[in-house]
Coordinates of C-alpha atoms and ligand atoms in Angstrom, one line a residue:
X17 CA 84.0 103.3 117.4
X18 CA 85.3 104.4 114.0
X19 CA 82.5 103.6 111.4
X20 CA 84.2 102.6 108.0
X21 CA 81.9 105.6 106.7
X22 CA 84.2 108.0 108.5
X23 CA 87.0 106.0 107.8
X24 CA 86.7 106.7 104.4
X25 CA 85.4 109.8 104.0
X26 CA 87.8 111.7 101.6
X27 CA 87.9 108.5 99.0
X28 CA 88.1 110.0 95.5
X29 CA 86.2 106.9 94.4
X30 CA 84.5 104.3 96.3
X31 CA 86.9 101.7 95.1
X32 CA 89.6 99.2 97.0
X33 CA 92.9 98.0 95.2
X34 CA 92.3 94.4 96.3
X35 CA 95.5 92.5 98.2
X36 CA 97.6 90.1 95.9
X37 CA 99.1 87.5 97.0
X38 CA 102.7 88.0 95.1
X39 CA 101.5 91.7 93.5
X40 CA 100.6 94.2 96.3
X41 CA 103.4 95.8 98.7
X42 CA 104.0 99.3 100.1
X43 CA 104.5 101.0 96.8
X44 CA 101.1 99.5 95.0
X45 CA 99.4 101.0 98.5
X46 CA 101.1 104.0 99.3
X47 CA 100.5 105.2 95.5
X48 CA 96.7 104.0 95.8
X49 CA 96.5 105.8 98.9
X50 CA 97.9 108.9 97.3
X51 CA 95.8 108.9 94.7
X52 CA 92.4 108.7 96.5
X53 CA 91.7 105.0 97.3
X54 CA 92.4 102.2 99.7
X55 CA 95.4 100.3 98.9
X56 CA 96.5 96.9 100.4
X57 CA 98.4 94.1 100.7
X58 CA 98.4 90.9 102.3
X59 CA 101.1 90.4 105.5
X60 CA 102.3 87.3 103.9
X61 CA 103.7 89.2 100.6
X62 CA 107.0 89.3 103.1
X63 CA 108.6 86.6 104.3
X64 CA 108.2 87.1 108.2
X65 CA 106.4 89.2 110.8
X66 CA 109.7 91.3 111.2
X67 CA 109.7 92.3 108.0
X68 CA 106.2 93.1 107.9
X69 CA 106.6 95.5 110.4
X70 CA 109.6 97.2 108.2
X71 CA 106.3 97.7 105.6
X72 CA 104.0 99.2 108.4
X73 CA 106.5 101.8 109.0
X74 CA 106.7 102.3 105.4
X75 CA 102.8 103.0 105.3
X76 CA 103.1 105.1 108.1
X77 CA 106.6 107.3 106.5
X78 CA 104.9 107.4 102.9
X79 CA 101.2 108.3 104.6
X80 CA 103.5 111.5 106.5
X81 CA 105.0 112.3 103.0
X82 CA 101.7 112.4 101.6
X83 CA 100.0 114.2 104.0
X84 CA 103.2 116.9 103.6
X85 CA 102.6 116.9 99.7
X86 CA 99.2 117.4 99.6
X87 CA 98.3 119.1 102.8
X88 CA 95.4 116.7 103.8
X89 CA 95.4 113.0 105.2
X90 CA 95.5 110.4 102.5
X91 CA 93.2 107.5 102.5
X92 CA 93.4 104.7 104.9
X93 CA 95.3 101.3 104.0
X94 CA 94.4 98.0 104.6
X95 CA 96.5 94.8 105.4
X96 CA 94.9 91.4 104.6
X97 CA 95.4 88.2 106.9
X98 CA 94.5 84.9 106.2
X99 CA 92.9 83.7 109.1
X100 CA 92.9 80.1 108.2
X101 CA 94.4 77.8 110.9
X102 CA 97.3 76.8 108.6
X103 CA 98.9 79.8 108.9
X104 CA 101.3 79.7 111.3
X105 CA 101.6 83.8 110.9
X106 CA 98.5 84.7 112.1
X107 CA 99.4 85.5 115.4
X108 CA 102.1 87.4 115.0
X109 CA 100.9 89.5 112.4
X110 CA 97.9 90.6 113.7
X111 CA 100.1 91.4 116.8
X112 CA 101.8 93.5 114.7
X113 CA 99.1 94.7 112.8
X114 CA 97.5 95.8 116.2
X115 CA 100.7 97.7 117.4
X116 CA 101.2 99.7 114.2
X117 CA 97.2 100.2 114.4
X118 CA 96.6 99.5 110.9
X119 CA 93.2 100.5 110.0
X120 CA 91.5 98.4 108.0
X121 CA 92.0 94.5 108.4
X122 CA 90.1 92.2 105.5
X123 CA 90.2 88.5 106.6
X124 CA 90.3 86.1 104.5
X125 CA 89.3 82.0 104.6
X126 CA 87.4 82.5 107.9
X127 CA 86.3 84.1 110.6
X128 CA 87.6 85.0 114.3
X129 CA 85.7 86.7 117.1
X130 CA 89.2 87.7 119.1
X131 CA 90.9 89.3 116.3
X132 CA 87.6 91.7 115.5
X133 CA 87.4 92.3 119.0
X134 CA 91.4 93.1 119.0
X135 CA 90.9 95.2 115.6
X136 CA 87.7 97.1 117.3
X137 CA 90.4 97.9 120.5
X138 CA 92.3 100.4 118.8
X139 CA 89.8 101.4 116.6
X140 CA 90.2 99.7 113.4
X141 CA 87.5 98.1 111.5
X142 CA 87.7 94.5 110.1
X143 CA 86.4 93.6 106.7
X144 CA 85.5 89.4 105.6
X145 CA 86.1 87.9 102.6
X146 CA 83.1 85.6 101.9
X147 CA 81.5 83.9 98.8
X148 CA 78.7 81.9 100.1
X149 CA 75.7 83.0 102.1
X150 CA 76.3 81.4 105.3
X151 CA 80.1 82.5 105.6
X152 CA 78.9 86.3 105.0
X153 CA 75.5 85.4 108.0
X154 CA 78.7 83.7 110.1
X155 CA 81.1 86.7 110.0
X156 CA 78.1 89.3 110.5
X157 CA 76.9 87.4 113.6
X158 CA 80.8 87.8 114.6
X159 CA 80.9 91.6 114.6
X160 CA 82.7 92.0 111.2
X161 CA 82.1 95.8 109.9
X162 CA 81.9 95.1 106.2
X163 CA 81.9 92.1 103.6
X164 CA 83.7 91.3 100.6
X165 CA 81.2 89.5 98.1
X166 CA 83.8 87.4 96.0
X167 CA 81.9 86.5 93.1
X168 CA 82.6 84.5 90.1
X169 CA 85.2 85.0 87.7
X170 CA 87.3 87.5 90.5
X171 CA 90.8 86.8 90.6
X172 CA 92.6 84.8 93.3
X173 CA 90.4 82.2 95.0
X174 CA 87.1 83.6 92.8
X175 CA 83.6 82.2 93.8
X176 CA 80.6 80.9 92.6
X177 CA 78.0 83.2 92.8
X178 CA 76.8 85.8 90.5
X179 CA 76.8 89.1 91.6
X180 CA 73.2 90.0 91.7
X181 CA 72.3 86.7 93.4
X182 CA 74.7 87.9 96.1
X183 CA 74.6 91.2 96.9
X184 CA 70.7 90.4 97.1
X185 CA 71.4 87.6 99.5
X186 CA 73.7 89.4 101.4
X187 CA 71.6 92.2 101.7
X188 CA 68.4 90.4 103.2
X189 CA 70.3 90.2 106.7
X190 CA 72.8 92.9 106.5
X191 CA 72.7 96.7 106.1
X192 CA 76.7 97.5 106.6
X193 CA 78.8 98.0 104.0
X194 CA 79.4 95.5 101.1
X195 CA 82.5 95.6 99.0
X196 CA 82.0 93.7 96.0
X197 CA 84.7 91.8 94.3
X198 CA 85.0 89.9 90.7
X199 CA 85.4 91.4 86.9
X200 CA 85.4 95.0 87.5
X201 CA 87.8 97.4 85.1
X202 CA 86.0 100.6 84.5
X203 CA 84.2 103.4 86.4
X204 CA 81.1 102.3 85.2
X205 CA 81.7 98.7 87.0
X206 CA 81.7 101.2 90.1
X207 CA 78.8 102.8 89.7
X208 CA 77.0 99.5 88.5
X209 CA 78.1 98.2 91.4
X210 CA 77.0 100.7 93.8
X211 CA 73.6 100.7 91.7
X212 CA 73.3 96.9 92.9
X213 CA 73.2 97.3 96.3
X214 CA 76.8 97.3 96.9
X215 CA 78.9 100.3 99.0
X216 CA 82.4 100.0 97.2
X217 CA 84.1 98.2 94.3
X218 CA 87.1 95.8 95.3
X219 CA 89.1 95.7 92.5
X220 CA 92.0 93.4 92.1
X221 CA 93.6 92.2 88.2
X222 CA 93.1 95.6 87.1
X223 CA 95.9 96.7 89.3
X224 CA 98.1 93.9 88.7
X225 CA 98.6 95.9 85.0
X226 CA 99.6 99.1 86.7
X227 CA 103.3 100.5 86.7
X228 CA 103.6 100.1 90.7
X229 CA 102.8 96.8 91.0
X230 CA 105.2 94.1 91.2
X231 CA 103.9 91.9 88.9
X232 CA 106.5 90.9 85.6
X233 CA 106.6 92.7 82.4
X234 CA 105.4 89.0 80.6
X235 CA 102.5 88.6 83.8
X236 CA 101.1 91.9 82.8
X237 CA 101.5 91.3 78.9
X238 CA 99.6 88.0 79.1
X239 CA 96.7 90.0 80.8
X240 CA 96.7 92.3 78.1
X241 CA 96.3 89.3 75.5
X242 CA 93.7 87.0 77.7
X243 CA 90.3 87.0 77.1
X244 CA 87.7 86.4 79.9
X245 CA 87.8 82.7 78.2
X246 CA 90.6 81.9 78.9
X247 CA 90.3 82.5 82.9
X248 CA 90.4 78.9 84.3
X249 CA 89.1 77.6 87.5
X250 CA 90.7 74.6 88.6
X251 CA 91.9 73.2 92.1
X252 CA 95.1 72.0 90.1
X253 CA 97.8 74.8 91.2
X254 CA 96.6 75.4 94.7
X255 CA 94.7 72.6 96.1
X256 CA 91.6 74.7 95.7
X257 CA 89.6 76.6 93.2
X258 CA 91.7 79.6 91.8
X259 CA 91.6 81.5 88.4
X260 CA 94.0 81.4 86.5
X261 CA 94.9 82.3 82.9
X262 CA 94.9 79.7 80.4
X263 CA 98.3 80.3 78.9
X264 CA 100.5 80.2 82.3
X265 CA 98.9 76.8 82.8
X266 CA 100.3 75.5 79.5
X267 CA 103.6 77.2 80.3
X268 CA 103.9 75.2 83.5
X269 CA 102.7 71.9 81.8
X270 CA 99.2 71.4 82.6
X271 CA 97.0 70.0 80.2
X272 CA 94.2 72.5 79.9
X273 CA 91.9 70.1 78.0
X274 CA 92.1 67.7 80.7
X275 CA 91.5 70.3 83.5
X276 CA 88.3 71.1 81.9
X277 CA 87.0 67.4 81.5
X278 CA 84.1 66.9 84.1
X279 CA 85.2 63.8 86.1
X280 CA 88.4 62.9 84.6
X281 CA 90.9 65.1 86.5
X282 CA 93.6 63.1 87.7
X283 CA 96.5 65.3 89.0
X284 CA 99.1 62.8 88.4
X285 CA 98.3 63.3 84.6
X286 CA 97.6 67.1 84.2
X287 CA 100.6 67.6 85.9
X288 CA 103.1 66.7 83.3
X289 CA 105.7 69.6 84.2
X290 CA 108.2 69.3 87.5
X291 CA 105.9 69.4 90.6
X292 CA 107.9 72.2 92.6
X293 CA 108.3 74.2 88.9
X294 CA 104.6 74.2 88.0
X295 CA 103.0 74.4 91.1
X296 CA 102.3 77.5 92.9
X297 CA 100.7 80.8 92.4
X298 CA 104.7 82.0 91.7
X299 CA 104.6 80.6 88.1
X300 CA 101.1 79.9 87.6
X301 CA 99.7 83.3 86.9
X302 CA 96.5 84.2 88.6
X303 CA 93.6 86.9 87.0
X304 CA 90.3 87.4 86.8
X305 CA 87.5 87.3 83.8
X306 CA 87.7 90.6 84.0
X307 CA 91.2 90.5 81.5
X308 CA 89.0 90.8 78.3
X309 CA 88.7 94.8 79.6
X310 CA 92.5 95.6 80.4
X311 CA 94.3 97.0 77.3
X312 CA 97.1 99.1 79.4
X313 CA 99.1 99.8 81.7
X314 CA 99.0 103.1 83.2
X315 CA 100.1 104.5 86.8
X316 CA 97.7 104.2 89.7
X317 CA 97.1 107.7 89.1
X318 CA 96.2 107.6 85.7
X319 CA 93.8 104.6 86.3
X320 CA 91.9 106.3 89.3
X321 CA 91.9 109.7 87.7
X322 CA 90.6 107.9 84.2
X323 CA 88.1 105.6 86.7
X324 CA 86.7 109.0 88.2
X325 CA 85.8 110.3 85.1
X326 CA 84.1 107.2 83.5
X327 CA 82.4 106.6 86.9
X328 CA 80.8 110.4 86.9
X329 CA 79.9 110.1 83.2
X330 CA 77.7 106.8 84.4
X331 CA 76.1 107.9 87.2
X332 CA 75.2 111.2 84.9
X333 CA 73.7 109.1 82.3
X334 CA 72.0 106.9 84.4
X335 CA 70.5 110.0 86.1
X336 CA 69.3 111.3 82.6
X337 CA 67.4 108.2 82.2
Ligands
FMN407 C1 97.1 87.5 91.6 C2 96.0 87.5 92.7 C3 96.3 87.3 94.0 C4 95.4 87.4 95.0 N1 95.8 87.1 96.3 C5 94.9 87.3 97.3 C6 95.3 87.2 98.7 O1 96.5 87.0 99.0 N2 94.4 87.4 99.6 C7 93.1 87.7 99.3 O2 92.3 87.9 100.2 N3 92.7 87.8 98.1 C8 93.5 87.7 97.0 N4 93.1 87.8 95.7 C9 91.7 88.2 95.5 C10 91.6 89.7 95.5 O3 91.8 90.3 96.7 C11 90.2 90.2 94.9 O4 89.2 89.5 95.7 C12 90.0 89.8 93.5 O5 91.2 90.1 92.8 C13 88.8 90.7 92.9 O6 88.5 90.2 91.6 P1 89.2 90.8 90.2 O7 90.6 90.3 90.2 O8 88.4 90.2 89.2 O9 89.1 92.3 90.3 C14 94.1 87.7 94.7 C15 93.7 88.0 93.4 C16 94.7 87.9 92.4 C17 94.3 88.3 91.0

């Protein structure tokens, strides 16, 4: 069986561009990819399995053209799939996901045995998103290859924990490889990261301010004026704890103030806006803490190549010390 170490031998940098639900397609990946690190996306950033398979044979086209432009075989890619039984998709896509053999699966919101086992058959490997203890001791008893440690103040669905307390927890019962998720900007995050205990930083609102990804000119531009402050976790837009910045919220008419009041929440009241307007990840924009340390927007290229260098200055220092 592949081992994710051989998978991603060749990485320029031990880093993942995260999936984004709304931001990541073939074009974030492929140019991630190209420049020395996994790229992503998650299948339901299109609109049917059908279509997804139109973006697998885009991966696999753009992977060729790569290969032909640089002579060697770019990074692998990864498709996310939520594995949660209210998506109706899951099926199907990982049907698909097992016919195009994409080769690296990271599931999110649970954990199931037959599609690790269905991964493991063509010889992909199958990464978990987890951000408690027992999730990441449940998904390592299932056979998963590698954990994501979503820690507080990460983008998306962020969790809890801080990152020491997790990596340290996770690492008690499991030697594989731990991608760790939540703030990270620079290339000394990376190599703070990897100093921790982790394997590879999975990086996600950094990319959302790079010129390939789909996110909108006023998305990336309130990123570039939040502060790590202004990242609120509320169960208001989604039904469930999600970061998002404090600005969008007041766009879409939530009452921030009222959000933050311990015991008070009373949806009926924060919402004051048009339910199908305000809700949703579509106009409620989602980052991480991690804002306060994005003041651009450069090409993937430019960020990785700019990540490289601040990555080798740390571990040099460090190694001076
Ligand atoms: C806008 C946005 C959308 C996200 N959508 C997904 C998703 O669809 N599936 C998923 O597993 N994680 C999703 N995430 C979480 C990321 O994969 C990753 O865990 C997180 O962005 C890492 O933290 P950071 O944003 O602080 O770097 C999303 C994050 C953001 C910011």
């Amino acid at each position: 069986m592949t081992t994710i170490q051989q998978l991603l031998d060749g990485m320029r940098l031990p880093v993942i561009a995260a999936p984004m639900f709304l931001i990541s397609d073939p074009k974030l990946a492929l140019a991630c990819c190209k420049a020395g690190i996994v790229g992503s996306f998650p299948s339901l950033n299109v609109r049917s399995t059908e279509k997804l398979e139109g973006w697998l044979v885009e991966m696999k086209n753009g992977r060729s053209e790569i290969e032909k432009e640089t002579g060697r075989p770019p990074v692998p890619y990864a498709v996310n799939l939520v594995v949660h039984k209210s998506n109706p998709r899951l099926r199907a896509d990982l049907a698909m996901c097992v016919k195009h053999k994409v080769p690296i699966i990271i599931t999110s919101l649970g954990v199931v045995p037959e599609l690790i086992e269905a991964v493991h058959g063509y010889g992909g490997i199958v990464l978990n998103d987890v951000a408690k203890g027992y999730h990441a001791r449940k998904a390592t008893q299932a056979g998963v290859d590698g954990l994501v440690a979503v820690c507080a103040g990460a983008g998306g669905h962020g969790g809890s924990l801080n990152p020491f307390a997790f990596v340290n927890e996770i690492r008690q019962s499991f030697d594989g490889p731990i991608f760790l998720a939540g703030c990270m900007n620079q290339g000394s995050d990376v190599a703070a990261a990897l100093a921790m205990g982790a394997d590879y930083a999975y990086m996600g609102t950094r990319f959302i301010n790079t010129k390939e990804s789909r996110a909108i000119a006023p998305y990336k531009q309130m990123i570039l004026d939040s502060s790590s402050g202004e990242i609120i976790t509320t169960p208001a837009v989604t039904g469930v704890n999600c970061n998002f910045m404090r600005k969008s919220l007041e766009e879409n008419g939530y009452d921030v103030e009222k959000l933050l009041m311990p015991g008070k929440i009373n949806y009926g009241e924060i919402l004051t806006a048009k339910e199908d307007e305000a809700k949703g990840w579509k106009q409620v924009w989602s980052a991480g803490q991690g804002v306060s340390g994005i003041h651009d927007v450069p090409s993937v290229e430019e960020l990785v190549t700019r990540l490289e260098q601040e990555y080798r200055r740390t571990v040099e220092r460090i190694g001076r010390l």
